[in-house]
Amino acid sequence: MTPRTTPRTHPHSRTARRTACAAALLLAVTTLPTSAAAATATATTGHIEGQLPSGATYMMDMPAAWNGTVLLFSHGYNQAGSPNPAQDAPDDATKALLLEKGYALIGSSYATTGWAVTDAVPDQLATLDVFTDRFGTARRTIAWGRSYGGLVTTAIAERHPERIDGSLSTCGLVHGGIANWNNTLDPVFALKTLLAPDSGIPLTGLPDQAAATSAANALTAEVDSAQSSAAGRARIALAAALHNIPVWNQPTQTRPAADDWDAQQANQYDAVKGLLKIAAFNRRQEAEVRAGGNMAWNTGVDYAALLGQSSVRKEVTELYKKAGLSLRADLATLNRAPRIGADPDAVDWMSRTSSFTGKLTKPQLSVHTIGDALVPVQTESALRRAVTAAGSTPLLRQAYVDNAGHCTFSPAEQLAALHTLEDRLTTGRWHGTDPESLNSRAAAADSSTPARYVTYRPTPYLRPYDLAHPADGQ
């Protein structure tokens, strides 16, 4: 196995930071806009790009009239080997609105791609140092991020709260790394055990990306074949339920009726294939390399109990009935199947770098769409579990958007969340976190895009793990 990655030490002295910043600013350039929205932004702002000593690039956009707030944006996961540009906003339209309202925007690329938390956190803080040395100390600093960037943002909030005033996670992996990889293991374990028990498809310990791709393709072929039979469709739905994959998970899908089990399963089938292609093998392999081994396990897991807590258990029950298949027998098969154990050193690395205590000292607002298949909305239940155990509940608020897909927020919805967090920072108390108030803020921020906040309570996250509950380990 590849040795674990050792986190870089962030320079703490002011002299060290200034030296690094001086070197970084040698690469400041102005870039051309990439869209109409970006053209509007660059017309009214100063745009700066540069490179940090780590090799990461950074990006900054200053409005013509700065309101004193800097937004430190952490971008999502970039596949190993893919382009890795710096980003300081989630999308061009939101960026244009933020600059129009006077926010300074900053963000880095992170020095590496993949599960790069040990690069991302210091690179983001170093970018903030560059900004401070160039423009002065901000009146207010807010860390925010989307998807994997929500994990980076939460890591900054927990481990470096003195650097920020508050944090905003959108569609974030706020459940942490161990929980993520455990819950990603369960659906593929079910698919292999029930659809291809003699296939020899490896689920962990993948030596390289080629092996990961081969395993993903092999299991995808089994899923495609199973989709042609009622029994196969029921088993795919069971696997989906173990990841809490919602029955409406892409904006392009028709939202199925509450009792249209076939349409619900068809939508999940697409999401299951996406999970196999995106996270279950290739991203897992890259994360295993960083961790120095397999950081996930299903030893001791009762799959009947997991299904009993799943948000879509009723659909699974009905599809098994329709197929004339015994759900009890399949759950027993899963519970008898040989289990996968984790490498303790890899668990330790992932726990130390990518799991959370739940201890907040600054306000955090976490926002999620309810139809997210890649990072299910139940991650918010895992976050609340940790925060509650740590006694930090007064500092956390969560809000939910009625839309399908991963990170499919409108610019209006994102600005509403930001303004709600700012209000908390200004007044010292939360108010206006209810859907009606959030939608009103969204309409005021940008009436041209949707405002879809709703009252919602996610079901439990099926494989929670956090540092507030150390007994949940192996």
Tab-separated table of C-alpha atoms in Angstrom:
chain	number	residue	atom	x	y	z
A	1	MET	CA	0.000	0.000	0.000
A	2	THR	CA	1.125	3.537	-0.651
A	3	PRO	CA	2.275	5.375	2.490
A	4	ARG	CA	-0.163	7.845	3.921
A	5	THR	CA	0.091	11.495	2.954
A	6	THR	CA	1.537	13.715	5.666
A	7	PRO	CA	-0.295	17.035	6.129
A	8	ARG	CA	1.814	20.118	5.379
A	9	THR	CA	2.428	22.548	8.194
A	10	HIS	CA	0.868	25.942	7.645
A	11	PRO	CA	3.325	28.798	8.447
A	12	HIS	CA	2.142	30.487	11.648
A	13	SER	CA	4.478	33.441	11.892
A	14	ARG	CA	3.537	36.734	10.299
A	15	THR	CA	7.006	36.931	8.680
A	16	ALA	CA	6.622	33.519	7.076
A	17	ARG	CA	3.195	34.434	5.751
A	18	ARG	CA	4.422	37.710	4.275
A	19	THR	CA	7.351	35.963	2.548
A	20	ALA	CA	5.011	33.381	1.043
A	21	CYS	CA	2.555	36.056	-0.022
A	22	ALA	CA	5.215	38.154	-1.714
A	23	ALA	CA	6.244	35.174	-3.812
A	24	ALA	CA	2.662	34.328	-4.584
A	25	LEU	CA	1.791	37.797	-5.829
A	26	LEU	CA	4.435	37.644	-8.568
A	27	LEU	CA	1.933	35.782	-10.694
A	28	ALA	CA	-0.960	38.263	-10.586
A	29	VAL	CA	-2.699	38.478	-13.936
A	30	THR	CA	-6.043	39.602	-15.344
A	31	THR	CA	-8.040	36.941	-17.184
A	32	LEU	CA	-10.719	37.077	-19.836
A	33	PRO	CA	-14.343	36.383	-18.873
A	34	THR	CA	-15.730	32.923	-19.661
A	35	SER	CA	-19.393	33.888	-19.952
A	36	ALA	CA	-21.746	36.825	-20.072
A	37	ALA	CA	-22.109	36.751	-16.293
A	38	ALA	CA	-18.341	36.643	-15.847
A	39	ALA	CA	-17.979	39.525	-18.304
A	40	THR	CA	-20.264	41.612	-16.108
A	41	ALA	CA	-18.193	40.706	-13.079
A	42	THR	CA	-14.812	41.525	-14.607
A	43	ALA	CA	-16.105	44.833	-15.904
A	44	THR	CA	-16.567	46.126	-12.369
A	45	THR	CA	-13.872	44.319	-10.396
A	46	GLY	CA	-10.169	43.811	-10.021
A	47	HIS	CA	-9.324	40.204	-10.890
A	48	ILE	CA	-6.127	38.684	-9.529
A	49	GLU	CA	-4.615	35.249	-10.009
A	50	GLY	CA	-1.457	33.873	-8.487
A	51	GLN	CA	0.382	30.870	-7.141
A	52	LEU	CA	1.024	29.781	-3.580
A	53	PRO	CA	4.304	28.203	-2.414
A	54	SER	CA	2.510	24.833	-2.325
A	55	GLY	CA	1.950	25.038	-6.080
A	56	ALA	CA	-1.757	25.721	-5.716
A	57	THR	CA	-3.141	28.625	-7.687
A	58	TYR	CA	-5.487	31.208	-6.235
A	59	MET	CA	-8.079	33.624	-7.557
A	60	MET	CA	-9.410	36.877	-6.128
A	61	ASP	CA	-12.105	39.247	-7.327
A	62	MET	CA	-12.476	42.643	-5.682
A	63	PRO	CA	-15.573	44.761	-6.290
A	64	ALA	CA	-15.297	48.423	-7.140
A	65	ALA	CA	-16.863	49.245	-3.756
A	66	TRP	CA	-15.916	46.585	-1.210
A	67	ASN	CA	-18.439	46.092	1.583
A	68	GLY	CA	-15.748	44.793	3.941
A	69	THR	CA	-16.721	41.104	3.777
A	70	VAL	CA	-14.497	38.488	2.148
A	71	LEU	CA	-15.953	35.126	1.113
A	72	LEU	CA	-13.420	32.282	1.161
A	73	PHE	CA	-14.831	29.725	-1.278
A	74	SER	CA	-13.823	26.039	-1.203
A	75	HIS	CA	-14.592	24.209	-4.431
A	76	GLY	CA	-15.759	20.621	-4.835
A	77	TYR	CA	-13.912	17.407	-5.615
A	78	ASN	CA	-11.849	17.299	-8.794
A	79	GLN	CA	-11.031	13.834	-10.074
A	80	ALA	CA	-7.359	12.856	-9.859
A	81	GLY	CA	-5.579	13.971	-12.999
A	82	SER	CA	-8.347	16.318	-14.118
A	83	PRO	CA	-7.957	20.099	-14.558
A	84	ASN	CA	-7.775	21.851	-11.194
A	85	PRO	CA	-8.315	25.594	-11.581
A	86	ALA	CA	-8.730	27.982	-8.693
A	87	GLN	CA	-12.329	28.990	-7.976
A	88	ASP	CA	-13.744	31.778	-5.831
A	89	ALA	CA	-17.486	31.236	-6.413
A	90	PRO	CA	-19.776	28.312	-7.239
A	91	ASP	CA	-20.988	29.646	-10.606
A	92	ASP	CA	-20.781	32.737	-12.778
A	93	ALA	CA	-24.300	33.981	-12.096
A	94	THR	CA	-23.892	33.843	-8.318
A	95	LYS	CA	-20.457	35.401	-8.634
A	96	ALA	CA	-21.803	38.352	-10.581
A	97	LEU	CA	-24.499	38.999	-7.975
A	98	LEU	CA	-22.023	38.827	-5.098
A	99	LEU	CA	-19.636	41.251	-6.745
A	100	GLU	CA	-22.492	43.601	-7.532
A	101	LYS	CA	-23.330	43.634	-3.820
A	102	GLY	CA	-19.740	44.440	-2.850
A	103	TYR	CA	-18.326	41.130	-1.598
A	104	ALA	CA	-14.663	40.257	-2.090
A	105	LEU	CA	-14.315	36.716	-3.433
A	106	ILE	CA	-11.268	34.482	-2.959
A	107	GLY	CA	-10.375	30.807	-3.320
A	108	SER	CA	-7.593	28.420	-4.266
A	109	SER	CA	-7.290	25.365	-6.482
A	110	TYR	CA	-5.732	23.222	-3.703
A	111	ALA	CA	-2.273	21.863	-4.482
A	112	THR	CA	-3.591	18.460	-5.540
A	113	THR	CA	-6.767	16.899	-6.902
A	114	GLY	CA	-8.818	14.174	-5.256
A	115	TRP	CA	-9.405	13.766	-1.503
A	116	ALA	CA	-7.097	16.713	-0.893
A	117	VAL	CA	-8.177	17.938	2.550
A	118	THR	CA	-4.593	18.058	3.860
A	119	ASP	CA	-3.746	20.401	0.981
A	120	ALA	CA	-7.046	22.231	0.742
A	121	VAL	CA	-7.250	23.595	4.285
A	122	PRO	CA	-3.731	25.132	4.401
A	123	ASP	CA	-4.024	26.404	0.826
A	124	GLN	CA	-7.309	28.124	1.609
A	125	LEU	CA	-5.831	29.755	4.703
A	126	ALA	CA	-2.740	30.797	2.742
A	127	THR	CA	-5.023	32.411	0.154
A	128	LEU	CA	-6.683	34.354	2.949
A	129	ASP	CA	-3.206	35.495	4.063
A	130	VAL	CA	-2.434	36.756	0.557
A	131	PHE	CA	-5.700	38.668	0.488
A	132	THR	CA	-5.063	40.246	3.899
A	133	ASP	CA	-1.545	41.324	2.978
A	134	ARG	CA	-2.754	42.901	-0.252
A	135	PHE	CA	-6.051	44.475	0.800
A	136	GLY	CA	-5.944	44.615	4.598
A	137	THR	CA	-7.952	42.791	7.233
A	138	ALA	CA	-11.560	42.208	6.272
A	139	ARG	CA	-14.316	43.467	8.540
A	140	ARG	CA	-15.838	39.996	8.242
A	141	THR	CA	-14.554	36.681	6.861
A	142	ILE	CA	-16.961	33.915	5.894
A	143	ALA	CA	-15.815	30.469	4.789
A	144	TRP	CA	-18.161	28.749	2.382
A	145	GLY	CA	-18.013	25.781	0.060
A	146	ARG	CA	-20.010	23.309	-1.955
A	147	SER	CA	-19.918	19.504	-2.079
A	148	TYR	CA	-16.417	18.352	-1.066
A	149	GLY	CA	-15.745	22.032	-0.426
A	150	GLY	CA	-18.384	21.816	2.312
A	151	LEU	CA	-16.122	19.304	4.065
A	152	VAL	CA	-13.159	21.665	3.626
A	153	THR	CA	-15.250	24.561	4.961
A	154	THR	CA	-16.373	22.556	7.994
A	155	ALA	CA	-12.770	21.509	8.654
A	156	ILE	CA	-11.750	25.178	8.656
A	157	ALA	CA	-14.669	26.030	10.946
A	158	GLU	CA	-13.708	23.336	13.466
A	159	ARG	CA	-9.931	23.505	13.310
A	160	HIS	CA	-9.244	27.177	12.540
A	161	PRO	CA	-12.224	29.137	13.887
A	162	GLU	CA	-9.998	32.108	14.738
A	163	ARG	CA	-9.553	32.771	11.017
A	164	ILE	CA	-13.259	33.224	10.214
A	165	ASP	CA	-16.439	34.760	11.597
A	166	GLY	CA	-18.833	32.112	10.327
A	167	SER	CA	-19.262	29.340	7.762
A	168	LEU	CA	-21.745	28.258	5.104
A	169	SER	CA	-21.833	24.742	3.658
A	170	THR	CA	-23.921	23.979	0.580
A	171	CYS	CA	-24.549	20.333	-0.427
A	172	GLY	CA	-21.532	19.516	1.712
A	173	LEU	CA	-19.938	16.301	2.917
A	174	VAL	CA	-20.617	17.482	6.439
A	175	HIS	CA	-20.810	13.893	7.674
A	176	GLY	CA	-17.037	13.552	7.280
A	177	GLY	CA	-14.749	11.106	5.526
A	178	ILE	CA	-15.252	7.869	7.474
A	179	ALA	CA	-19.035	8.124	7.294
A	180	ASN	CA	-18.823	8.907	3.579
A	181	TRP	CA	-16.695	5.925	2.648
A	182	ASN	CA	-18.594	3.498	4.868
A	183	ASN	CA	-21.931	4.521	3.393
A	184	THR	CA	-20.521	4.386	-0.134
A	185	LEU	CA	-19.397	0.806	0.531
A	186	ASP	CA	-22.852	-0.486	1.508
A	187	PRO	CA	-24.670	-0.180	-1.844
A	188	VAL	CA	-21.837	-1.757	-3.858
A	189	PHE	CA	-21.537	-4.555	-1.287
A	190	ALA	CA	-25.257	-5.244	-1.730
A	191	LEU	CA	-25.044	-5.133	-5.526
A	192	LYS	CA	-22.114	-7.528	-5.690
A	193	THR	CA	-23.542	-9.919	-3.085
A	194	LEU	CA	-27.012	-10.110	-4.617
A	195	LEU	CA	-26.285	-9.695	-8.336
A	196	ALA	CA	-22.777	-11.069	-8.842
A	197	PRO	CA	-21.705	-13.121	-5.807
A	198	ASP	CA	-19.120	-15.161	-7.720
A	199	SER	CA	-17.730	-12.305	-9.831
A	200	GLY	CA	-14.643	-11.548	-7.767
A	201	ILE	CA	-15.164	-7.815	-8.329
A	202	PRO	CA	-12.958	-6.018	-5.761
A	203	LEU	CA	-14.697	-3.312	-3.747
A	204	THR	CA	-11.675	-2.015	-1.819
A	205	GLY	CA	-7.897	-2.357	-2.027
A	206	LEU	CA	-7.867	-1.241	-5.661
A	207	PRO	CA	-4.225	-0.892	-6.774
A	208	ASP	CA	-4.680	1.871	-9.354
A	209	GLN	CA	-7.204	3.844	-11.356
A	210	ALA	CA	-7.244	1.291	-14.159
A	211	ALA	CA	-8.306	-1.412	-11.705
A	212	ALA	CA	-10.934	0.926	-10.245
A	213	THR	CA	-12.381	1.623	-13.681
A	214	SER	CA	-12.430	-2.075	-14.513
A	215	ALA	CA	-14.275	-2.928	-11.293
A	216	ALA	CA	-16.770	-0.097	-11.836
A	217	ASN	CA	-17.469	-1.251	-15.393
A	218	ALA	CA	-17.909	-4.879	-14.321
A	219	LEU	CA	-20.429	-4.066	-11.591
A	220	THR	CA	-22.236	-1.581	-13.860
A	221	ALA	CA	-22.699	-4.363	-16.425
A	222	GLU	CA	-24.288	-6.536	-13.731
A	223	VAL	CA	-26.621	-3.691	-12.750
A	224	ASP	CA	-27.622	-3.090	-16.378
A	225	SER	CA	-28.446	-6.763	-16.791
A	226	ALA	CA	-30.426	-6.897	-13.554
A	227	GLN	CA	-32.538	-3.903	-14.540
A	228	SER	CA	-34.303	-6.047	-17.143
A	229	SER	CA	-36.061	-8.217	-14.536
A	230	ALA	CA	-38.438	-7.445	-11.683
A	231	ALA	CA	-36.191	-9.279	-9.218
A	232	GLY	CA	-33.144	-7.360	-10.426
A	233	ARG	CA	-34.932	-4.033	-10.150
A	234	ALA	CA	-36.000	-4.814	-6.583
A	235	ARG	CA	-32.403	-5.639	-5.630
A	236	ILE	CA	-31.097	-2.450	-7.221
A	237	ALA	CA	-33.678	-0.524	-5.185
A	238	LEU	CA	-32.442	-2.262	-2.026
A	239	ALA	CA	-28.866	-1.231	-2.782
A	240	ALA	CA	-30.039	2.326	-3.448
A	241	ALA	CA	-31.903	2.368	-0.133
A	242	LEU	CA	-28.690	1.537	1.746
A	243	HIS	CA	-27.271	4.830	0.460
A	244	ASN	CA	-30.543	6.762	0.915
A	245	ILE	CA	-30.619	7.504	-2.816
A	246	PRO	CA	-33.782	9.561	-3.364
A	247	VAL	CA	-36.418	8.574	-5.892
A	248	TRP	CA	-36.153	11.999	-7.573
A	249	ASN	CA	-32.499	12.871	-7.932
A	250	GLN	CA	-31.990	14.856	-11.148
A	251	PRO	CA	-33.849	17.978	-12.319
A	252	THR	CA	-34.313	16.320	-15.727
A	253	GLN	CA	-36.298	13.456	-14.177
A	254	THR	CA	-40.052	13.471	-13.759
A	255	ARG	CA	-40.893	13.640	-10.069
A	256	PRO	CA	-42.672	10.323	-9.460
A	257	ALA	CA	-45.902	9.885	-7.571
A	258	ALA	CA	-45.652	8.669	-3.991
A	259	ASP	CA	-46.825	5.175	-4.975
A	260	ASP	CA	-45.269	4.898	-8.442
A	261	TRP	CA	-42.660	2.360	-7.384
A	262	ASP	CA	-41.472	1.578	-10.921
A	263	ALA	CA	-40.804	5.217	-11.780
A	264	GLN	CA	-39.041	5.699	-8.469
A	265	GLN	CA	-36.782	2.724	-9.116
A	266	ALA	CA	-36.013	3.870	-12.660
A	267	ASN	CA	-34.740	7.166	-11.277
A	268	GLN	CA	-32.649	5.353	-8.671
A	269	TYR	CA	-31.204	3.047	-11.326
A	270	ASP	CA	-29.662	6.067	-13.054
A	271	ALA	CA	-28.261	7.310	-9.754
A	272	VAL	CA	-26.812	3.911	-8.822
A	273	LYS	CA	-24.928	3.821	-12.111
A	274	GLY	CA	-23.688	7.339	-11.436
A	275	LEU	CA	-22.462	6.291	-7.989
A	276	LEU	CA	-20.532	3.398	-9.526
A	277	LYS	CA	-18.995	5.671	-12.143
A	278	ILE	CA	-18.110	8.587	-9.853
A	279	ALA	CA	-17.437	7.704	-6.246
A	280	ALA	CA	-17.619	4.021	-5.433
A	281	PHE	CA	-14.427	2.945	-7.205
A	282	ASN	CA	-12.265	5.655	-8.797
A	283	ARG	CA	-12.621	8.217	-6.024
A	284	ARG	CA	-12.341	5.503	-3.403
A	285	GLN	CA	-9.072	4.278	-4.919
A	286	GLU	CA	-7.569	7.771	-4.823
A	287	ALA	CA	-8.674	8.259	-1.218
A	288	GLU	CA	-7.223	4.874	-0.235
A	289	VAL	CA	-3.854	5.929	-1.623
A	290	ARG	CA	-3.895	9.057	0.539
A	291	ALA	CA	-5.044	7.161	3.612
A	292	GLY	CA	-2.497	4.387	3.123
A	293	GLY	CA	-5.092	1.627	2.915
A	294	ASN	CA	-8.785	0.867	3.123
A	295	MET	CA	-10.574	3.240	5.490
A	296	ALA	CA	-14.047	1.644	5.235
A	297	TRP	CA	-15.658	-1.426	6.784
A	298	ASN	CA	-18.949	-3.224	7.100
A	299	THR	CA	-18.013	-5.638	9.867
A	300	GLY	CA	-20.838	-5.825	12.368
A	301	VAL	CA	-23.347	-4.044	10.132
A	302	ASP	CA	-26.947	-5.312	10.251
A	303	TYR	CA	-28.369	-4.578	6.806
A	304	ALA	CA	-31.927	-5.318	7.890
A	305	ALA	CA	-31.588	-2.620	10.537
A	306	LEU	CA	-30.124	-0.177	8.006
A	307	LEU	CA	-33.010	-0.738	5.615
A	308	GLY	CA	-35.420	-0.187	8.482
A	309	GLN	CA	-34.081	3.377	8.848
A	310	SER	CA	-33.838	4.149	5.121
A	311	SER	CA	-35.885	6.973	3.631
A	312	VAL	CA	-37.064	4.682	0.785
A	313	ARG	CA	-37.722	1.402	2.624
A	314	LYS	CA	-41.415	1.391	1.591
A	315	GLU	CA	-40.477	1.421	-2.096
A	316	VAL	CA	-38.109	-1.524	-1.571
A	317	THR	CA	-40.784	-3.511	0.254
A	318	GLU	CA	-43.312	-2.927	-2.514
A	319	LEU	CA	-40.907	-3.829	-5.319
A	320	TYR	CA	-39.952	-7.079	-3.585
A	321	LYS	CA	-43.643	-7.945	-3.233
A	322	LYS	CA	-44.225	-7.167	-6.904
A	323	ALA	CA	-41.301	-9.369	-7.929
A	324	GLY	CA	-42.434	-12.264	-5.730
A	325	LEU	CA	-39.037	-12.132	-4.043
A	326	SER	CA	-38.252	-12.593	-0.360
A	327	LEU	CA	-36.779	-9.413	1.090
A	328	ARG	CA	-36.074	-11.237	4.337
A	329	ALA	CA	-34.030	-13.858	2.479
A	330	ASP	CA	-31.966	-11.244	0.638
A	331	LEU	CA	-31.264	-9.330	3.839
A	332	ALA	CA	-30.183	-12.591	5.455
A	333	THR	CA	-27.868	-13.219	2.506
A	334	LEU	CA	-26.297	-9.793	3.006
A	335	ASN	CA	-25.876	-10.381	6.715
A	336	ARG	CA	-24.221	-13.792	6.135
A	337	ALA	CA	-21.872	-12.617	3.401
A	338	PRO	CA	-18.136	-12.303	4.202
A	339	ARG	CA	-17.442	-8.783	5.434
A	340	ILE	CA	-14.815	-6.184	4.603
A	341	GLY	CA	-12.507	-4.952	7.328
A	342	ALA	CA	-10.590	-1.688	7.394
A	343	ASP	CA	-6.913	-0.900	7.808
A	344	PRO	CA	-6.639	0.710	11.271
A	345	ASP	CA	-3.927	3.132	10.123
A	346	ALA	CA	-6.076	4.256	7.198
A	347	VAL	CA	-9.052	4.713	9.507
A	348	ASP	CA	-6.865	6.770	11.819
A	349	TRP	CA	-5.680	9.010	8.955
A	350	MET	CA	-9.173	9.567	7.576
A	351	SER	CA	-10.539	10.177	11.059
A	352	ARG	CA	-7.870	12.726	11.970
A	353	THR	CA	-7.985	14.631	8.695
A	354	SER	CA	-11.570	14.294	7.496
A	355	SER	CA	-13.948	13.567	10.379
A	356	PHE	CA	-15.550	16.058	12.723
A	357	THR	CA	-15.978	16.612	16.431
A	358	GLY	CA	-19.127	18.707	16.084
A	359	LYS	CA	-17.533	21.427	18.201
A	360	LEU	CA	-18.400	24.810	16.712
A	361	THR	CA	-17.275	28.141	18.117
A	362	LYS	CA	-18.631	30.255	15.258
A	363	PRO	CA	-22.057	30.103	13.574
A	364	GLN	CA	-22.549	27.671	10.717
A	365	LEU	CA	-25.441	27.401	8.262
A	366	SER	CA	-25.671	24.164	6.254
A	367	VAL	CA	-27.951	23.943	3.209
A	368	HIS	CA	-28.902	20.894	1.137
A	369	THR	CA	-31.231	19.927	-1.700
A	370	ILE	CA	-33.609	17.145	-0.699
A	371	GLY	CA	-33.018	15.134	-3.909
A	372	ASP	CA	-29.246	14.671	-3.771
A	373	ALA	CA	-28.075	11.164	-4.749
A	374	LEU	CA	-24.322	11.758	-4.572
A	375	VAL	CA	-24.242	13.382	-1.116
A	376	PRO	CA	-27.656	12.463	0.310
A	377	VAL	CA	-29.514	15.012	2.401
A	378	GLN	CA	-29.196	12.633	5.373
A	379	THR	CA	-25.618	13.879	5.782
A	380	GLU	CA	-27.273	16.786	7.571
A	381	SER	CA	-28.592	14.342	10.180
A	382	ALA	CA	-25.033	13.136	10.746
A	383	LEU	CA	-23.827	16.711	11.208
A	384	ARG	CA	-26.568	17.517	13.700
A	385	ARG	CA	-25.781	14.326	15.628
A	386	ALA	CA	-22.160	15.390	16.094
A	387	VAL	CA	-22.975	19.019	16.869
A	388	THR	CA	-25.598	17.995	19.418
A	389	ALA	CA	-23.171	15.639	21.170
A	390	ALA	CA	-20.582	18.417	21.301
A	391	GLY	CA	-23.045	20.903	22.811
A	392	SER	CA	-22.810	23.293	19.851
A	393	THR	CA	-26.435	23.150	18.684
A	394	PRO	CA	-27.113	26.889	19.200
A	395	LEU	CA	-24.452	27.709	16.606
A	396	LEU	CA	-25.850	25.449	13.854
A	397	ARG	CA	-28.817	25.945	11.574
A	398	GLN	CA	-29.811	23.803	8.589
A	399	ALA	CA	-32.055	24.587	5.635
A	400	TYR	CA	-33.440	22.544	2.756
A	401	VAL	CA	-34.211	23.287	-0.886
A	402	ASP	CA	-36.925	21.379	-2.737
A	403	ASN	CA	-34.969	20.381	-5.804
A	404	ALA	CA	-33.373	17.279	-7.263
A	405	GLY	CA	-29.681	16.897	-7.983
A	406	HIS	CA	-26.361	17.609	-6.318
A	407	CYS	CA	-25.724	21.289	-5.587
A	408	THR	CA	-28.575	22.431	-7.827
A	409	PHE	CA	-29.180	25.708	-6.009
A	410	SER	CA	-30.250	28.892	-7.720
A	411	PRO	CA	-28.198	32.076	-7.219
A	412	ALA	CA	-31.122	33.493	-5.222
A	413	GLU	CA	-31.111	30.535	-2.834
A	414	GLN	CA	-27.388	30.849	-2.238
A	415	LEU	CA	-27.564	34.553	-1.530
A	416	ALA	CA	-30.489	34.010	0.825
A	417	ALA	CA	-28.393	31.565	2.827
A	418	LEU	CA	-25.465	33.973	2.924
A	419	HIS	CA	-27.604	36.888	4.074
A	420	THR	CA	-29.191	34.728	6.782
A	421	LEU	CA	-25.765	33.802	8.130
A	422	GLU	CA	-24.676	37.445	7.984
A	423	ASP	CA	-27.743	38.451	9.957
A	424	ARG	CA	-26.743	35.953	12.645
A	425	LEU	CA	-23.236	37.413	12.749
A	426	THR	CA	-24.598	40.957	13.028
A	427	THR	CA	-27.313	40.394	15.636
A	428	GLY	CA	-25.835	37.526	17.615
A	429	ARG	CA	-28.903	35.349	17.192
A	430	TRP	CA	-30.561	33.262	14.494
A	431	HIS	CA	-33.803	34.437	12.986
A	432	GLY	CA	-35.341	34.116	9.554
A	433	THR	CA	-34.122	30.533	9.062
A	434	ASP	CA	-37.642	29.292	8.292
A	435	PRO	CA	-38.497	28.569	4.627
A	436	GLU	CA	-40.804	31.578	4.233
A	437	SER	CA	-38.112	34.001	5.398
A	438	LEU	CA	-35.416	32.333	3.308
A	439	ASN	CA	-37.589	32.475	0.204
A	440	SER	CA	-38.343	36.137	0.886
A	441	ARG	CA	-34.624	36.873	1.145
A	442	ALA	CA	-34.025	34.919	-2.053
A	443	ALA	CA	-36.649	36.888	-3.966
A	444	ALA	CA	-35.148	40.145	-2.744
A	445	ALA	CA	-31.630	39.062	-3.750
A	446	ASP	CA	-32.529	37.836	-7.250
A	447	SER	CA	-36.133	37.560	-8.346
A	448	SER	CA	-35.106	36.033	-11.684
A	449	THR	CA	-34.116	32.647	-10.225
A	450	PRO	CA	-36.059	30.165	-8.066
A	451	ALA	CA	-36.618	30.281	-4.301
A	452	ARG	CA	-37.572	26.772	-3.133
A	453	TYR	CA	-36.781	26.473	0.566
A	454	VAL	CA	-39.131	24.063	2.331
A	455	THR	CA	-39.739	22.599	5.765
A	456	TYR	CA	-37.935	19.269	5.812
A	457	ARG	CA	-36.513	16.817	8.332
A	458	PRO	CA	-34.092	14.243	6.913
A	459	THR	CA	-34.164	10.661	8.108
A	460	PRO	CA	-31.069	9.346	9.910
A	461	TYR	CA	-27.767	8.971	8.136
A	462	LEU	CA	-27.319	5.227	7.905
A	463	ARG	CA	-23.615	4.959	8.730
A	464	PRO	CA	-22.739	7.920	10.998
A	465	TYR	CA	-19.200	8.344	12.291
A	466	ASP	CA	-17.762	11.349	14.075
A	467	LEU	CA	-15.205	12.171	16.710
A	468	ALA	CA	-17.937	12.972	19.242
A	469	HIS	CA	-18.874	9.264	19.243
A	470	PRO	CA	-15.563	7.385	19.284
A	471	ALA	CA	-17.271	4.131	20.246
A	472	ASP	CA	-18.678	3.976	16.695
A	473	GLY	CA	-15.318	2.797	15.385
A	474	GLN	CA	-14.512	-0.760	14.327
